[in-house]
mmCIF file of C-alpha atoms in Angstrom:
data_model
loop_
_atom_site.group_PDB
_atom_site.id
_atom_site.type_symbol
_atom_site.label_atom_id
_atom_site.label_comp_id
_atom_site.label_asym_id
_atom_site.label_seq_id
_atom_site.Cartn_x
_atom_site.Cartn_y
_atom_site.Cartn_z
ATOM 1 C CA MET A 4 -3.461 -15.794 -46.561
ATOM 2 C CA GLY A 5 -5.298 -18.270 -44.314
ATOM 3 C CA SER A 6 -4.691 -16.082 -41.237
ATOM 4 C CA GLU A 7 -6.639 -13.289 -42.912
ATOM 5 C CA LYS A 8 -9.805 -15.349 -43.121
ATOM 6 C CA ILE A 9 -12.689 -14.433 -40.885
ATOM 7 C CA ASP A 10 -14.421 -16.941 -38.620
ATOM 8 C CA THR A 11 -17.662 -18.689 -39.562
ATOM 9 C CA VAL A 12 -21.016 -19.113 -37.847
ATOM 10 C CA GLU A 13 -24.292 -20.911 -38.463
ATOM 11 C CA LEU A 14 -26.845 -18.315 -39.524
ATOM 12 C CA GLY A 15 -29.780 -19.240 -37.320
ATOM 13 C CA THR A 16 -30.743 -22.736 -36.166
ATOM 14 C CA GLY A 17 -30.369 -24.998 -39.172
ATOM 15 C CA GLY A 18 -29.378 -22.107 -41.423
ATOM 16 C CA PRO A 19 -26.358 -21.936 -43.722
ATOM 17 C CA ARG A 20 -22.838 -21.663 -42.319
ATOM 18 C CA VAL A 21 -21.284 -18.380 -43.407
ATOM 19 C CA GLY A 22 -18.434 -16.019 -42.619
ATOM 20 C CA ILE A 23 -19.246 -13.842 -39.604
ATOM 21 C CA GLN A 24 -19.346 -10.856 -41.937
ATOM 22 C CA GLY A 25 -21.126 -10.789 -45.297
ATOM 23 C CA LEU A 26 -21.091 -8.367 -48.209
ATOM 24 C CA GLY A 27 -23.926 -6.096 -49.249
ATOM 25 C CA CYS A 28 -23.752 -5.817 -53.027
ATOM 26 C CA MET A 29 -26.401 -3.121 -53.606
ATOM 27 C CA GLY A 30 -23.986 -0.226 -54.058
ATOM 28 C CA MET A 31 -22.147 -2.009 -56.858
ATOM 29 C CA SER A 32 -24.911 -0.974 -59.247
ATOM 30 C CA PHE A 33 -27.548 0.992 -57.329
ATOM 31 C CA ALA A 34 -28.302 3.900 -54.973
ATOM 32 C CA TYR A 35 -24.870 5.364 -54.251
ATOM 33 C CA GLY A 36 -23.894 7.086 -57.471
ATOM 34 C CA PRO A 37 -21.425 6.045 -60.203
ATOM 35 C CA THR A 38 -19.633 2.730 -59.844
ATOM 36 C CA ASP A 39 -16.637 0.946 -61.389
ATOM 37 C CA ALA A 40 -17.638 -2.552 -62.513
ATOM 38 C CA ASP A 41 -14.069 -3.849 -62.712
ATOM 39 C CA ALA A 42 -13.250 -2.622 -59.210
ATOM 40 C CA ALA A 43 -16.475 -4.143 -57.921
ATOM 41 C CA ARG A 44 -15.565 -7.526 -59.429
ATOM 42 C CA GLU A 45 -12.163 -7.374 -57.739
ATOM 43 C CA THR A 46 -13.930 -6.626 -54.472
ATOM 44 C CA LEU A 47 -16.137 -9.709 -54.816
ATOM 45 C CA GLU A 48 -13.087 -11.888 -55.444
ATOM 46 C CA ARG A 49 -11.106 -10.401 -52.557
ATOM 47 C CA ALA A 50 -14.058 -10.817 -50.201
ATOM 48 C CA LEU A 51 -14.145 -14.546 -50.877
ATOM 49 C CA GLU A 52 -10.400 -14.820 -50.278
ATOM 50 C CA LEU A 53 -10.984 -13.265 -46.865
ATOM 51 C CA GLY A 54 -13.694 -15.771 -45.957
ATOM 52 C CA VAL A 55 -16.701 -13.592 -46.734
ATOM 53 C CA THR A 56 -19.227 -16.090 -48.090
ATOM 54 C CA LEU A 57 -22.653 -14.419 -47.711
ATOM 55 C CA TYR A 58 -23.425 -12.183 -50.707
ATOM 56 C CA ASP A 59 -26.557 -10.067 -50.469
ATOM 57 C CA THR A 60 -28.546 -8.580 -53.346
ATOM 58 C CA ALA A 61 -32.216 -7.990 -54.280
ATOM 59 C CA ASP A 62 -34.352 -7.743 -57.382
ATOM 60 C CA LEU A 63 -34.969 -4.067 -56.518
ATOM 61 C CA TYR A 64 -31.331 -3.037 -56.842
ATOM 62 C CA GLY A 65 -31.013 -1.462 -60.254
ATOM 63 C CA SER A 66 -34.303 -3.153 -61.214
ATOM 64 C CA GLY A 67 -32.514 -6.497 -61.488
ATOM 65 C CA GLU A 68 -29.168 -5.186 -62.735
ATOM 66 C CA ASN A 69 -27.402 -5.982 -59.471
ATOM 67 C CA GLU A 70 -28.465 -9.621 -59.677
ATOM 68 C CA LYS A 71 -27.198 -9.770 -63.260
ATOM 69 C CA PHE A 72 -23.914 -8.174 -62.202
ATOM 70 C CA ILE A 73 -23.061 -10.618 -59.408
ATOM 71 C CA GLY A 74 -24.473 -13.638 -61.264
ATOM 72 C CA PRO A 75 -21.197 -14.644 -62.992
ATOM 73 C CA PHE A 76 -19.278 -14.447 -59.709
ATOM 74 C CA ILE A 77 -21.883 -16.543 -57.908
ATOM 75 C CA ARG A 78 -21.841 -19.174 -60.648
ATOM 76 C CA ASN A 79 -18.029 -19.331 -60.692
ATOM 77 C CA TYR A 80 -17.928 -20.077 -56.961
ATOM 78 C CA ARG A 81 -21.316 -21.711 -56.506
ATOM 79 C CA ASP A 82 -20.195 -24.282 -53.940
ATOM 80 C CA GLU A 83 -18.279 -21.738 -51.872
ATOM 81 C CA VAL A 84 -20.766 -18.898 -51.530
ATOM 82 C CA VAL A 85 -24.182 -18.357 -49.945
ATOM 83 C CA LEU A 86 -26.421 -16.313 -52.221
ATOM 84 C CA ALA A 87 -29.090 -14.113 -50.653
ATOM 85 C CA THR A 88 -31.614 -12.135 -52.648
ATOM 86 C CA LYS A 89 -35.021 -10.603 -51.977
ATOM 87 C CA PHE A 90 -38.479 -9.931 -53.349
ATOM 88 C CA ALA A 91 -41.336 -7.547 -52.449
ATOM 89 C CA LEU A 92 -40.089 -4.127 -53.526
ATOM 90 C CA SER A 93 -40.247 -2.558 -56.966
ATOM 91 C CA LEU A 94 -40.155 0.960 -58.328
ATOM 92 C CA ASP A 95 -43.349 2.685 -59.403
ATOM 93 C CA PRO A 96 -43.094 3.094 -63.216
ATOM 94 C CA ALA A 97 -45.049 6.348 -62.982
ATOM 95 C CA ASP A 98 -42.759 7.744 -60.264
ATOM 96 C CA PRO A 99 -39.343 6.051 -59.774
ATOM 97 C CA THR A 100 -38.949 7.799 -56.399
ATOM 98 C CA LYS A 101 -41.841 5.726 -55.046
ATOM 99 C CA ARG A 102 -41.666 2.041 -54.187
ATOM 100 C CA VAL A 103 -44.359 -0.600 -54.464
ATOM 101 C CA ILE A 104 -44.575 -3.425 -51.921
ATOM 102 C CA ARG A 105 -46.183 -6.777 -52.769
ATOM 103 C CA ASN A 106 -46.225 -9.998 -50.738
ATOM 104 C CA ASP A 107 -48.935 -11.988 -52.549
ATOM 105 C CA ARG A 108 -48.346 -15.527 -53.849
ATOM 106 C CA PRO A 109 -48.575 -14.746 -57.629
ATOM 107 C CA TYR A 110 -46.052 -11.931 -57.238
ATOM 108 C CA ILE A 111 -43.650 -14.093 -55.201
ATOM 109 C CA ARG A 112 -43.671 -16.830 -57.823
ATOM 110 C CA GLN A 113 -43.052 -14.303 -60.576
ATOM 111 C CA ALA A 114 -40.278 -12.651 -58.556
ATOM 112 C CA VAL A 115 -38.358 -15.842 -57.782
ATOM 113 C CA GLU A 116 -38.356 -16.917 -61.422
ATOM 114 C CA GLY A 117 -37.027 -13.514 -62.431
ATOM 115 C CA SER A 118 -34.239 -13.658 -59.861
ATOM 116 C CA LEU A 119 -33.232 -17.199 -60.797
ATOM 117 C CA GLN A 120 -33.021 -16.186 -64.439
ATOM 118 C CA ARG A 121 -31.013 -13.011 -63.849
ATOM 119 C CA LEU A 122 -28.612 -14.760 -61.483
ATOM 120 C CA GLY A 123 -28.301 -17.784 -63.755
ATOM 121 C CA VAL A 124 -28.715 -20.300 -60.926
ATOM 122 C CA ASP A 125 -31.130 -23.095 -60.111
ATOM 123 C CA THR A 126 -31.437 -22.382 -56.393
ATOM 124 C CA ILE A 127 -31.325 -19.347 -54.112
ATOM 125 C CA ASP A 128 -29.634 -20.126 -50.799
ATOM 126 C CA LEU A 129 -31.456 -17.488 -48.731
ATOM 127 C CA TYR A 130 -34.611 -15.804 -50.019
ATOM 128 C CA TYR A 131 -35.905 -12.769 -48.143
ATOM 129 C CA MET A 132 -39.203 -10.958 -48.032
ATOM 130 C CA HIS A 133 -37.698 -7.501 -48.493
ATOM 131 C CA ARG A 134 -40.523 -5.476 -46.936
ATOM 132 C CA ARG A 135 -43.892 -6.254 -45.362
ATOM 133 C CA ASP A 136 -47.121 -5.707 -47.261
ATOM 134 C CA THR A 137 -49.580 -5.426 -44.388
ATOM 135 C CA SER A 138 -52.546 -6.125 -46.672
ATOM 136 C CA VAL A 139 -51.374 -9.749 -46.981
ATOM 137 C CA PRO A 140 -51.274 -11.966 -43.871
ATOM 138 C CA ILE A 141 -47.660 -12.840 -43.184
ATOM 139 C CA GLU A 142 -48.681 -16.474 -42.775
ATOM 140 C CA GLU A 143 -49.858 -16.443 -46.399
ATOM 141 C CA THR A 144 -46.610 -14.870 -47.605
ATOM 142 C CA VAL A 145 -44.394 -17.314 -45.731
ATOM 143 C CA GLY A 146 -46.603 -20.167 -46.894
ATOM 144 C CA ALA A 147 -45.920 -19.181 -50.487
ATOM 145 C CA MET A 148 -42.193 -18.906 -49.730
ATOM 146 C CA ALA A 149 -42.266 -22.351 -48.128
ATOM 147 C CA GLU A 150 -43.606 -23.771 -51.399
ATOM 148 C CA LEU A 151 -40.404 -22.563 -53.079
ATOM 149 C CA VAL A 152 -38.353 -24.517 -50.550
ATOM 150 C CA ALA A 153 -40.411 -27.645 -51.230
ATOM 151 C CA GLU A 154 -39.815 -27.168 -54.954
ATOM 152 C CA GLY A 155 -36.048 -26.805 -54.510
ATOM 153 C CA LYS A 156 -35.919 -23.230 -55.806
ATOM 154 C CA VAL A 157 -34.946 -21.847 -52.387
ATOM 155 C CA LYS A 158 -32.976 -23.417 -49.523
ATOM 156 C CA HIS A 159 -33.625 -21.072 -46.586
ATOM 157 C CA LEU A 160 -36.119 -18.307 -45.832
ATOM 158 C CA GLY A 161 -35.464 -14.825 -44.512
ATOM 159 C CA LEU A 162 -37.464 -11.741 -43.596
ATOM 160 C CA SER A 163 -36.512 -8.072 -43.549
ATOM 161 C CA GLU A 164 -37.810 -5.249 -41.345
ATOM 162 C CA VAL A 165 -40.455 -7.294 -39.509
ATOM 163 C CA THR A 166 -41.658 -6.838 -35.944
ATOM 164 C CA ALA A 167 -41.309 -9.405 -33.164
ATOM 165 C CA SER A 168 -44.930 -10.513 -33.527
ATOM 166 C CA GLU A 169 -44.591 -10.820 -37.312
ATOM 167 C CA LEU A 170 -41.452 -12.904 -36.884
ATOM 168 C CA ARG A 171 -43.195 -15.245 -34.467
ATOM 169 C CA ALA A 172 -46.168 -15.638 -36.818
ATOM 170 C CA ALA A 173 -43.833 -16.405 -39.716
ATOM 171 C CA GLN A 174 -41.780 -18.921 -37.731
ATOM 172 C CA ALA A 175 -44.971 -20.814 -36.899
ATOM 173 C CA VAL A 176 -45.446 -21.473 -40.636
ATOM 174 C CA HIS A 177 -41.880 -22.339 -41.684
ATOM 175 C CA PRO A 178 -38.413 -22.038 -40.101
ATOM 176 C CA ILE A 179 -36.863 -18.617 -40.699
ATOM 177 C CA ALA A 180 -33.074 -18.702 -40.982
ATOM 178 C CA ALA A 181 -32.376 -14.979 -40.904
ATOM 179 C CA LEU A 182 -33.883 -11.612 -40.131
ATOM 180 C CA GLN A 183 -32.379 -8.620 -41.916
ATOM 181 C CA SER A 184 -32.913 -5.126 -40.532
ATOM 182 C CA GLU A 185 -30.899 -1.957 -40.098
ATOM 183 C CA TRP A 186 -28.732 -2.188 -36.971
ATOM 184 C CA SER A 187 -25.807 0.052 -36.148
ATOM 185 C CA LEU A 188 -24.475 2.503 -33.596
ATOM 186 C CA PHE A 189 -26.959 4.976 -35.082
ATOM 187 C CA SER A 190 -29.949 2.616 -35.518
ATOM 188 C CA ARG A 191 -30.903 0.445 -32.565
ATOM 189 C CA ASP A 192 -34.705 0.320 -32.705
ATOM 190 C CA VAL A 193 -34.532 -3.440 -33.400
ATOM 191 C CA GLU A 194 -33.339 -3.916 -29.835
ATOM 192 C CA ASN A 195 -36.822 -2.959 -28.622
ATOM 193 C CA GLY A 196 -38.166 -6.479 -29.147
ATOM 194 C CA VAL A 197 -37.315 -8.067 -32.456
ATOM 195 C CA VAL A 198 -33.725 -8.991 -31.522
ATOM 196 C CA ALA A 199 -34.949 -10.799 -28.413
ATOM 197 C CA ALA A 200 -37.574 -12.609 -30.487
ATOM 198 C CA ALA A 201 -34.932 -13.705 -32.985
ATOM 199 C CA ALA A 202 -32.716 -15.017 -30.195
ATOM 200 C CA GLU A 203 -35.652 -16.860 -28.645
ATOM 201 C CA LEU A 204 -36.641 -18.477 -31.956
ATOM 202 C CA GLY A 205 -33.117 -19.337 -33.117
ATOM 203 C CA VAL A 206 -33.217 -16.878 -36.021
ATOM 204 C CA GLY A 207 -29.930 -15.358 -37.179
ATOM 205 C CA PHE A 208 -29.645 -11.579 -37.532
ATOM 206 C CA VAL A 209 -28.192 -9.870 -40.600
ATOM 207 C CA PRO A 210 -27.699 -6.143 -39.911
ATOM 208 C CA TYR A 211 -27.784 -4.033 -43.048
ATOM 209 C CA SER A 212 -26.197 -0.570 -43.156
ATOM 210 C CA PRO A 213 -24.002 -1.400 -40.116
ATOM 211 C CA LEU A 214 -21.841 1.575 -41.118
ATOM 212 C CA GLY A 215 -24.801 3.958 -41.239
ATOM 213 C CA ARG A 216 -24.594 4.059 -45.054
ATOM 214 C CA GLY A 217 -21.014 5.296 -44.775
ATOM 215 C CA PHE A 218 -21.741 8.077 -42.272
ATOM 216 C CA LEU A 219 -20.104 6.184 -39.402
ATOM 217 C CA THR A 220 -16.870 5.937 -41.389
ATOM 218 C CA GLY A 221 -16.606 9.720 -41.520
ATOM 219 C CA SER A 222 -16.495 9.638 -45.319
ATOM 220 C CA PHE A 223 -19.116 12.392 -45.522
ATOM 221 C CA VAL A 224 -21.039 14.724 -43.240
ATOM 222 C CA SER A 225 -23.640 16.494 -45.361
ATOM 223 C CA ALA A 226 -25.293 14.392 -48.069
ATOM 224 C CA GLU A 227 -26.638 17.539 -49.729
ATOM 225 C CA LYS A 228 -23.225 19.189 -50.000
ATOM 226 C CA GLU A 229 -20.934 16.223 -50.589
ATOM 227 C CA LEU A 230 -22.885 13.524 -52.466
ATOM 228 C CA GLY A 231 -24.151 13.406 -56.053
ATOM 229 C CA GLN A 232 -27.695 14.147 -57.116
ATOM 230 C CA ASP A 233 -28.397 10.462 -57.764
ATOM 231 C CA ASP A 234 -27.208 9.334 -54.309
ATOM 232 C CA PHE A 235 -29.987 7.768 -52.243
ATOM 233 C CA ARG A 236 -28.597 9.217 -49.006
ATOM 234 C CA ARG A 237 -29.713 12.707 -50.019
ATOM 235 C CA GLN A 238 -33.267 11.501 -49.283
ATOM 236 C CA GLN A 239 -32.509 10.360 -45.729
ATOM 237 C CA PRO A 240 -33.278 12.887 -42.978
ATOM 238 C CA ARG A 241 -30.342 12.105 -40.699
ATOM 239 C CA PHE A 242 -27.792 12.955 -43.395
ATOM 240 C CA THR A 243 -29.194 16.346 -44.396
ATOM 241 C CA GLY A 244 -29.603 19.836 -42.960
ATOM 242 C CA ASP A 245 -28.986 20.467 -39.273
ATOM 243 C CA ASN A 246 -29.414 16.755 -38.533
ATOM 244 C CA ALA A 247 -26.166 15.964 -40.335
ATOM 245 C CA THR A 248 -24.229 18.482 -38.265
ATOM 246 C CA VAL A 249 -25.670 17.156 -35.000
ATOM 247 C CA ASN A 250 -24.967 13.559 -35.954
ATOM 248 C CA ALA A 251 -21.396 14.186 -37.083
ATOM 249 C CA ALA A 252 -20.618 15.497 -33.599
ATOM 250 C CA LEU A 253 -21.842 12.217 -32.102
ATOM 251 C CA LEU A 254 -18.940 10.381 -33.733
ATOM 252 C CA GLU A 255 -16.344 11.840 -31.372
ATOM 253 C CA PRO A 256 -16.081 8.715 -29.162
ATOM 254 C CA VAL A 257 -15.928 6.528 -32.279
ATOM 255 C CA HIS A 258 -12.931 8.490 -33.549
ATOM 256 C CA ALA A 259 -11.307 8.361 -30.105
ATOM 257 C CA LEU A 260 -11.619 4.581 -29.919
ATOM 258 C CA ALA A 261 -10.362 4.239 -33.476
ATOM 259 C CA ALA A 262 -7.210 6.127 -32.532
ATOM 260 C CA ALA A 263 -6.750 3.986 -29.409
ATOM 261 C CA HIS A 264 -7.019 0.751 -31.430
ATOM 262 C CA GLY A 265 -5.018 1.939 -34.434
ATOM 263 C CA ALA A 266 -8.187 1.358 -36.422
ATOM 264 C CA THR A 267 -10.615 3.343 -38.540
ATOM 265 C CA PRO A 268 -13.954 4.696 -37.282
ATOM 266 C CA GLY A 269 -15.705 2.234 -39.589
ATOM 267 C CA GLN A 270 -13.876 -0.683 -37.992
ATOM 268 C CA ILE A 271 -14.999 0.421 -34.534
ATOM 269 C CA ALA A 272 -18.602 0.659 -35.747
ATOM 270 C CA LEU A 273 -18.392 -2.829 -37.250
ATOM 271 C CA ALA A 274 -16.721 -4.296 -34.168
ATOM 272 C CA TRP A 275 -19.617 -2.931 -32.094
ATOM 273 C CA VAL A 276 -22.161 -4.643 -34.363
ATOM 274 C CA GLN A 277 -20.243 -7.929 -34.372
ATOM 275 C CA GLN A 278 -20.215 -7.973 -30.547
ATOM 276 C CA ARG A 279 -24.025 -7.725 -30.454
ATOM 277 C CA ALA A 280 -23.929 -11.506 -30.963
ATOM 278 C CA GLU A 281 -22.556 -11.981 -27.457
ATOM 279 C CA VAL A 282 -24.690 -9.245 -25.913
ATOM 280 C CA HIS A 283 -27.964 -10.678 -27.218
ATOM 281 C CA GLY A 284 -27.152 -14.369 -27.621
ATOM 282 C CA LEU A 285 -27.731 -14.962 -31.333
ATOM 283 C CA SER A 286 -25.729 -15.208 -34.537
ATOM 284 C CA VAL A 287 -25.065 -11.763 -36.050
ATOM 285 C CA VAL A 288 -23.671 -11.429 -39.581
ATOM 286 C CA PRO A 289 -23.526 -7.784 -40.708
ATOM 287 C CA ILE A 290 -23.391 -7.047 -44.430
ATOM 288 C CA PRO A 291 -21.477 -3.792 -44.927
ATOM 289 C CA GLY A 292 -21.534 -2.750 -48.546
ATOM 290 C CA THR A 293 -18.517 -1.603 -50.490
ATOM 291 C CA ARG A 294 -17.235 -1.412 -54.046
ATOM 292 C CA ARG A 295 -13.537 -1.196 -53.164
ATOM 293 C CA ARG A 296 -11.003 -3.936 -52.469
ATOM 294 C CA THR A 297 -9.217 -1.907 -49.778
ATOM 295 C CA ARG A 298 -12.489 -1.327 -47.941
ATOM 296 C CA ILE A 299 -13.406 -5.027 -47.904
ATOM 297 C CA GLU A 300 -10.007 -5.741 -46.339
ATOM 298 C CA GLU A 301 -10.629 -3.050 -43.738
ATOM 299 C CA ASN A 302 -14.106 -4.347 -42.962
ATOM 300 C CA ALA A 303 -12.992 -7.967 -42.599
ATOM 301 C CA ALA A 304 -10.182 -6.939 -40.253
ATOM 302 C CA ALA A 305 -12.791 -5.347 -37.974
ATOM 303 C CA THR A 306 -13.959 -8.847 -36.980
ATOM 304 C CA ARG A 307 -10.731 -9.201 -34.996
ATOM 305 C CA ILE A 308 -11.216 -6.040 -32.923
ATOM 306 C CA ARG A 309 -12.478 -6.564 -29.356
ATOM 307 C CA LEU A 310 -14.075 -3.643 -27.547
ATOM 308 C CA THR A 311 -13.924 -3.710 -23.750
ATOM 309 C CA ALA A 312 -16.931 -3.151 -21.511
ATOM 310 C CA GLU A 313 -15.643 0.347 -20.796
ATOM 311 C CA GLU A 314 -15.304 1.104 -24.493
ATOM 312 C CA LEU A 315 -18.767 -0.232 -25.254
ATOM 313 C CA ALA A 316 -20.111 2.025 -22.504
ATOM 314 C CA LEU A 317 -18.643 5.052 -24.277
ATOM 315 C CA LEU A 318 -20.599 4.137 -27.417
ATOM 316 C CA GLU A 319 -23.849 3.268 -25.645
ATOM 317 C CA PRO A 320 -25.462 6.759 -25.598
ATOM 318 C CA ILE A 321 -24.940 7.541 -29.289
ATOM 319 C CA ALA A 322 -28.105 6.050 -30.807
ATOM 320 C CA GLY A 323 -30.369 7.861 -28.377
ATOM 321 C CA LYS A 324 -29.013 11.227 -29.512
ATOM 322 C CA VAL A 325 -29.250 10.722 -33.278
ATOM 323 C CA ALA A 326 -31.243 13.431 -35.065
ATOM 324 C CA GLY A 327 -33.615 12.380 -37.841
ATOM 325 C CA ASP A 328 -35.203 9.106 -38.891
ATOM 326 C CA ARG A 329 -33.339 6.560 -40.999
ATOM 327 C CA TYR A 330 -35.919 6.943 -43.803
ATOM 328 C CA ALA A 331 -38.182 9.828 -44.762
ATOM 329 C CA ASP A 332 -41.054 7.310 -44.643
ATOM 330 C CA MET A 333 -40.725 4.901 -41.725
ATOM 331 C CA THR A 334 -44.044 3.124 -42.317
ATOM 332 C CA PHE A 335 -42.415 0.226 -44.175
ATOM 333 C CA THR A 336 -39.889 -0.476 -41.394
ATOM 334 C CA SER A 337 -40.370 -2.612 -38.308
ATOM 335 C CA ALA A 338 -39.974 0.514 -36.158
ATOM 336 C CA GLY A 339 -42.853 2.131 -38.039
ATOM 337 C CA ARG A 340 -45.171 -0.763 -37.110
ATOM 338 C CA GLY A 341 -43.724 -1.831 -33.770
#
């Protein structure tokens, strides 16, 4: 089984050492319709066997239920895993379709205590600011996060969906181990500045949704026609209406390369993300999410696929042709402020 294990990398200068692919745990209890808890637990166990050591959750996911769900697994393997969770986002009680963003010190202190309690741990290995509240200076937010490090409640700090200038301002207050933003064959706006800033500052990059929320695997085309009413992807412009049809056609070179490698389209998409580390000169640890054991095996195997320069060139034009934004409201993303 040792030969199955993925390689490891230091996540940013002075950050934790983790497998070169992590696991996004959100879908195990949030956003993507019904789930099977037993199957999800098997997936967590299998991921660790394969050398996946970075497990990503957030207090938003299921309003804390996701943290509660993975808590027992984290505690059982506390010395072997790197736990990442986040604060800043919550659902509006008056309208659950709307999200509230807070970055102020009192909220951060309340949030970290809640996460520690739900997870049943004393320390969070990597604590992210999930989204940026522009009404609070980022220096103030990171200063409050730094206090948690000094108190031993958090080991490393991370940010999500920040611009290059915001990352630099944050790094001036306290070392940032990781930046998490959407990055995939379909979403490359981070390459317009923030990736270069991360490389310059020695910050690791953690791409979320590296499989385009499943779209790049070919598992669905139209969110409206194929996914359940409670599936978050029905709210995302690029997966609905004419956009979905246009975008599905863009996957032709992905399918062609998959056939050439004896791989799946998802593995090609992941291999492309993994190779961004060499292209941009920084550590890159994508966190594809899955609830199935077979899928975690498929995803981990993608770390051993090497795409040639010619193959990468075939994939290069895709992002520029994608129809529709990645969110209906882009204001809370780095692209919306950059």
